[in-house]
mmCIF file of C-alpha atoms in Angstrom:
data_model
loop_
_atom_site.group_PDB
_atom_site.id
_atom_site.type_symbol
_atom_site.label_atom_id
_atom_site.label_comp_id
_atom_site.label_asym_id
_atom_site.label_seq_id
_atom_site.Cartn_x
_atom_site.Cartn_y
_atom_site.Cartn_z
ATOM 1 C CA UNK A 1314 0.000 0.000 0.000
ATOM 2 C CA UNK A 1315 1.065 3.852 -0.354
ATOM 3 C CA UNK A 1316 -0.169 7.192 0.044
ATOM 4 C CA UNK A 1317 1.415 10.098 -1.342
ATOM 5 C CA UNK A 1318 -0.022 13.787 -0.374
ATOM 6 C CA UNK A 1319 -2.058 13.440 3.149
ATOM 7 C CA UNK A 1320 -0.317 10.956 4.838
ATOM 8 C CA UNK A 1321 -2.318 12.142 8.318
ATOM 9 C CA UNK A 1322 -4.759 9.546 8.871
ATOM 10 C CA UNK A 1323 -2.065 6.499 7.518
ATOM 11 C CA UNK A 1324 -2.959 5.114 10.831
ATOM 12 C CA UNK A 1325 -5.912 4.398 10.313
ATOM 13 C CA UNK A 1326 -5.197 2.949 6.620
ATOM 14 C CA UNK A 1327 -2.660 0.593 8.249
ATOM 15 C CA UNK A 1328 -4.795 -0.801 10.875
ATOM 16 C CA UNK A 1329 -7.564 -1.686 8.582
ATOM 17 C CA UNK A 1330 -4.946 -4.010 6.729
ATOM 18 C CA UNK A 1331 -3.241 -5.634 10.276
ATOM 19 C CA UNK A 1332 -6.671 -8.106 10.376
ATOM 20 C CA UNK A 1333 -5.204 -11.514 9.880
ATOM 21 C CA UNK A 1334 -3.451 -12.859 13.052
ATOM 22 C CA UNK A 1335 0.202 -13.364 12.242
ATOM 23 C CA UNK A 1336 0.493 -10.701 9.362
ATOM 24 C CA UNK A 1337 2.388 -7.134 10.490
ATOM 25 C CA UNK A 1338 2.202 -4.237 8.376
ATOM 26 C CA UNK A 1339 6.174 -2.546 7.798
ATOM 27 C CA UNK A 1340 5.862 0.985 6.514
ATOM 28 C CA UNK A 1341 8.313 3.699 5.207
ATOM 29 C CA UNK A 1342 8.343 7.414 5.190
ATOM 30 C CA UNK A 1343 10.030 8.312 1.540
ATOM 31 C CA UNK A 1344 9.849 11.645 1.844
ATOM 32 C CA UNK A 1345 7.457 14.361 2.937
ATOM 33 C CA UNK A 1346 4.374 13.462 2.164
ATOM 34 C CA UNK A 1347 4.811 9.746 1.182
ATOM 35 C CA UNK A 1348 4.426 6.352 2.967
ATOM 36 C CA UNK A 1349 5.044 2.982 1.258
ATOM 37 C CA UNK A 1350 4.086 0.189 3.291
ATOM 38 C CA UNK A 1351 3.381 -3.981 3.173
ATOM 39 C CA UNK A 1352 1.535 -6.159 5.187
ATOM 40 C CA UNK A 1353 3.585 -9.421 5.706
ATOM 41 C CA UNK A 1354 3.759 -12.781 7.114
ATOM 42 C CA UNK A 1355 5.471 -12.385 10.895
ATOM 43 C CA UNK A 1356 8.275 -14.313 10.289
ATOM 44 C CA UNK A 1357 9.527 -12.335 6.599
ATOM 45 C CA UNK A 1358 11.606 -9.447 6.610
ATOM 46 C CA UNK A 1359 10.081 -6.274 6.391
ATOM 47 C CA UNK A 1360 8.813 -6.357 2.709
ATOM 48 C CA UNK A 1361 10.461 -2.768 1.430
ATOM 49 C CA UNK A 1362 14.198 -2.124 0.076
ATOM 50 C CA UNK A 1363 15.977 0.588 -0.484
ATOM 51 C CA UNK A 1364 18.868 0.995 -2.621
ATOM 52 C CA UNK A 1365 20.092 4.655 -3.191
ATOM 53 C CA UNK A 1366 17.015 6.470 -4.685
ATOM 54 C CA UNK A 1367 15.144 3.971 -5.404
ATOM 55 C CA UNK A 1368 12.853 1.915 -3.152
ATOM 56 C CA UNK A 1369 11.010 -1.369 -4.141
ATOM 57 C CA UNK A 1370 8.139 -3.462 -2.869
ATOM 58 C CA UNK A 1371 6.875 -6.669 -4.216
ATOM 59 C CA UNK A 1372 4.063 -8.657 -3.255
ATOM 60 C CA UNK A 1373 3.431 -12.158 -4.934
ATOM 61 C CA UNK A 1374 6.426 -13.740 -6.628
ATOM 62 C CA UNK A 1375 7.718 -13.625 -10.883
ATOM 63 C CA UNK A 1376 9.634 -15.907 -12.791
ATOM 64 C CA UNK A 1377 12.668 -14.741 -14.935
ATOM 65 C CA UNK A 1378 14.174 -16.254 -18.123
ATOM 66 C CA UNK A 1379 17.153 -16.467 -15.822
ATOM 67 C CA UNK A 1380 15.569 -17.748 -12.583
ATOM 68 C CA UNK A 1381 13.019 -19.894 -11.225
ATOM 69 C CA UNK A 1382 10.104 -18.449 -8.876
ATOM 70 C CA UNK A 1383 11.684 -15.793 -6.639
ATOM 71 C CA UNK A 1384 10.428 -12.918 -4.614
ATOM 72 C CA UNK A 1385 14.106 -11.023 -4.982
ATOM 73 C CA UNK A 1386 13.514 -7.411 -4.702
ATOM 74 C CA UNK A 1387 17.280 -7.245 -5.622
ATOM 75 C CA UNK A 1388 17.425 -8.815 -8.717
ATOM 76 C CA UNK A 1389 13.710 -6.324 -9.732
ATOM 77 C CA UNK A 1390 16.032 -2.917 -8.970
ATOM 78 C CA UNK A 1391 18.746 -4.575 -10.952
ATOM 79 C CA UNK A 1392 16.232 -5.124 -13.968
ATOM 80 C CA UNK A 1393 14.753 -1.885 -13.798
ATOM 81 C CA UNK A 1394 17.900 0.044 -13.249
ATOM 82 C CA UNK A 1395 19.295 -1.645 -17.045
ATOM 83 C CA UNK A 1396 15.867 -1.727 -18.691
ATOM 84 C CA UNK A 1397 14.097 0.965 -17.541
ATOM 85 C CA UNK A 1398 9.994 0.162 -17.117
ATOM 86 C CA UNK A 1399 10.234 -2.062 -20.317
ATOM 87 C CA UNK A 1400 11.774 -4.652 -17.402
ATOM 88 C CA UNK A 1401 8.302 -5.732 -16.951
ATOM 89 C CA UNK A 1402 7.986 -7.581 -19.750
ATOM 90 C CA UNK A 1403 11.118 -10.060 -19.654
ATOM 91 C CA UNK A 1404 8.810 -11.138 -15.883
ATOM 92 C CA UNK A 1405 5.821 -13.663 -15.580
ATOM 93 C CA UNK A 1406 4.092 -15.058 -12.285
ATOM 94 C CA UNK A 1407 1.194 -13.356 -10.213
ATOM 95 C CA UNK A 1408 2.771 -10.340 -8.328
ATOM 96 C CA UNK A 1409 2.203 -6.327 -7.891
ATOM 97 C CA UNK A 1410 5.431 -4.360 -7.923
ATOM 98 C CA UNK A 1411 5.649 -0.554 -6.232
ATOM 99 C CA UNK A 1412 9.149 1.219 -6.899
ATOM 100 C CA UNK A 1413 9.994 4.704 -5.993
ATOM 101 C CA UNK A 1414 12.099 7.057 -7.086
ATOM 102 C CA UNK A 1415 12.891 9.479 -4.540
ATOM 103 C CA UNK A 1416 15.250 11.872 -6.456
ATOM 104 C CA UNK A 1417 12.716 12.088 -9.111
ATOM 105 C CA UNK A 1418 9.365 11.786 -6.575
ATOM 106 C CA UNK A 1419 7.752 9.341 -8.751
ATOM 107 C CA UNK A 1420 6.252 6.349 -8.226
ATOM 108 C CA UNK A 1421 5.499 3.122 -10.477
ATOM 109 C CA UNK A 1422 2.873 0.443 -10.354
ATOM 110 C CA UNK A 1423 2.909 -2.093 -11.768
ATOM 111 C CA UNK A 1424 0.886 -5.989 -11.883
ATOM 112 C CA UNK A 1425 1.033 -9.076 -14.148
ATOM 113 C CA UNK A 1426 -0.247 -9.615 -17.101
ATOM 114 C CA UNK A 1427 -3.643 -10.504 -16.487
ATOM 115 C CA UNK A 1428 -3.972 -8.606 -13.183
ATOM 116 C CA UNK A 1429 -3.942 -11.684 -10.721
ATOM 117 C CA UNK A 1430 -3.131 -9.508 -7.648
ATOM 118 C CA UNK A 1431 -5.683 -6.450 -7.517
ATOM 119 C CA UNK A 1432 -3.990 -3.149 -6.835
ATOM 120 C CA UNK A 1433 -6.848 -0.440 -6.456
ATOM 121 C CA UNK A 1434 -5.715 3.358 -6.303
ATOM 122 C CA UNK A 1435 -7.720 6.466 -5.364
ATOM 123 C CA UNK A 1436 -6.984 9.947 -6.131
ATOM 124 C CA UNK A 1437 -8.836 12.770 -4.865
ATOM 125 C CA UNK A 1438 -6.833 14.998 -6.729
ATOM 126 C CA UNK A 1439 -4.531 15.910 -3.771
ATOM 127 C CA UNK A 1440 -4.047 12.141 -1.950
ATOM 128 C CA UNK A 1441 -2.837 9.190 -4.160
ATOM 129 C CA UNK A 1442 -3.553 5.877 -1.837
ATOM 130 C CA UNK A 1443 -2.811 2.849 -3.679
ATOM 131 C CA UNK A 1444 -3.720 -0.329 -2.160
ATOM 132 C CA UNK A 1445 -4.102 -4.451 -2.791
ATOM 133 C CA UNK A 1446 -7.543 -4.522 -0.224
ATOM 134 C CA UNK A 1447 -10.416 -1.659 -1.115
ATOM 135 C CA UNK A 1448 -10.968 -1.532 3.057
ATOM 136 C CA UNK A 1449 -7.606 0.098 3.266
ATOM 137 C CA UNK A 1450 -8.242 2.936 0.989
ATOM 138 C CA UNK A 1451 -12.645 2.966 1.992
ATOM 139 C CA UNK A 1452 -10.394 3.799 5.895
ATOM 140 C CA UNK A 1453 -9.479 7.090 4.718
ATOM 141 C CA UNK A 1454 -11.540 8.425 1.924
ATOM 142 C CA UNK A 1455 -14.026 10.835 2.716
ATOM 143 C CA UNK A 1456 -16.452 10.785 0.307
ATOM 144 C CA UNK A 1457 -17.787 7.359 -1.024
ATOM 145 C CA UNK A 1458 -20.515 6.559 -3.790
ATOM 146 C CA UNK A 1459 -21.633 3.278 -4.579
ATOM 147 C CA UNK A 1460 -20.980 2.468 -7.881
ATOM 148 C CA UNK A 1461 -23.576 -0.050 -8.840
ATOM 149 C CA UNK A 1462 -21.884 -0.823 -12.410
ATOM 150 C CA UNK A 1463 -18.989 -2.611 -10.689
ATOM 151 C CA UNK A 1464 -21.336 -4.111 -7.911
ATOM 152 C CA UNK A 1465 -23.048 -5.912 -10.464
ATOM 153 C CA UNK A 1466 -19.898 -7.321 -12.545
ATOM 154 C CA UNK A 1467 -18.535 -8.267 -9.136
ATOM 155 C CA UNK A 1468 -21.533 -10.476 -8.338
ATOM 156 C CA UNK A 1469 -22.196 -11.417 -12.020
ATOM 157 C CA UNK A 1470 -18.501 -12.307 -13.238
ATOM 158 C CA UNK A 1471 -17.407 -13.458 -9.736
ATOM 159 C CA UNK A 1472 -14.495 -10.383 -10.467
ATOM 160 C CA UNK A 1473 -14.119 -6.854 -11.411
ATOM 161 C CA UNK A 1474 -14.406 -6.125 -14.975
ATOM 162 C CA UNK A 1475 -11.694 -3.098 -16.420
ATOM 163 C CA UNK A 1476 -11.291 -0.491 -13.616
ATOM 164 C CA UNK A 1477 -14.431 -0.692 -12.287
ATOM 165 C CA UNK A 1478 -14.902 -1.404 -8.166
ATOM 166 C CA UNK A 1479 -17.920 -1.401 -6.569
ATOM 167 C CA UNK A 1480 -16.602 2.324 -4.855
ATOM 168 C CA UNK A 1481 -17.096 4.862 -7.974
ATOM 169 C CA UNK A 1482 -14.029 6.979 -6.276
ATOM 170 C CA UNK A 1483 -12.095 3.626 -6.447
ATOM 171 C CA UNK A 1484 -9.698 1.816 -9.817
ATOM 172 C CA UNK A 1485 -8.717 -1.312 -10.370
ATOM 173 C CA UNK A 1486 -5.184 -1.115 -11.938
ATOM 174 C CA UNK A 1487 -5.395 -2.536 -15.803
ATOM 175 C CA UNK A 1488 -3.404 -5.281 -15.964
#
């Protein structure tokens, strides 16, 4: 998850991810204004690296031309430090991968292919909250409609169709 702009209530954005019993959430003050964070298992490291100006999260796992199934956060800054954002092609598996530049205050989503992992944003145009659980983001927003479009593809399809959630103030990131 990540906010950038109004990182105030992140508190209460955190807590509304800490609900299964031996998950922690790790989180990381980039810069004024921005917080990168993960919920993980108890017994994994904290989730985030940083690496000069660059930070990187991954949750899932990818497979590599060169490699079998790995979770290396390493060997992502390595690809995207040679091949820029086209890095994302040369990886396959079921993963969403956050990296931040801090020199350039930028950030970059990114999913697989066919979107296995959700990652739903929000912007109000001030707050960016980015998120893999809707209840994180629905924590902090102040304003909700129901969006009845993407209620109805959720119960109809069994999934969210496009961007569509069942919050109109809510995306689904394309795949």
């Amino acid at each position: 998850f990540g906010i950038i702009g109004d990182i105030s209530r992140s508190g209460d954005f955190m807590r509304a991810l800490e609900h299964l019993e031996g998950y922690r959430c790790n989180s990381m003050t980039l810069d004024e204004g921005t917080l990168l964070g993960i919920t993980v298992l108890d017994f994994m490291d904290d989730g985030i690296m940083e690496r000069g100006d660059l930070v990187v999260s991954l949750n899932g796992e990818y497979y590599t031309d060169e490699s079998d199934a790995t979770s290396s956060r390493s060997m992502i800054l390595d690809m995207f430090e040679r091949q820029g954002r086209r890095f994302i092609r040369s990886l396959d598996g079921v993963f969403n991968i956050f990296i931040y530049d801090k020199r350039e205050k930028r950030l970059l989503l990114f999913n697989d292919w066919a979107g296995n992992h959700n990652l739903f944003y929000h912007f109000d145009g001030r707050t960016f909250i980015f998120s893999t659980e809707i209840k994180g983001i629905l924590r902090i927003m102040k304003e909700k409609t129901v969006n009845g479009k993407g209620i109805v593809e959720q119960f109809m399809f069994g999934h969210m169709l496009f961007d569509e959630t069942p919050v109109e103030e809510i995306k689904l990131l394309d795949p």
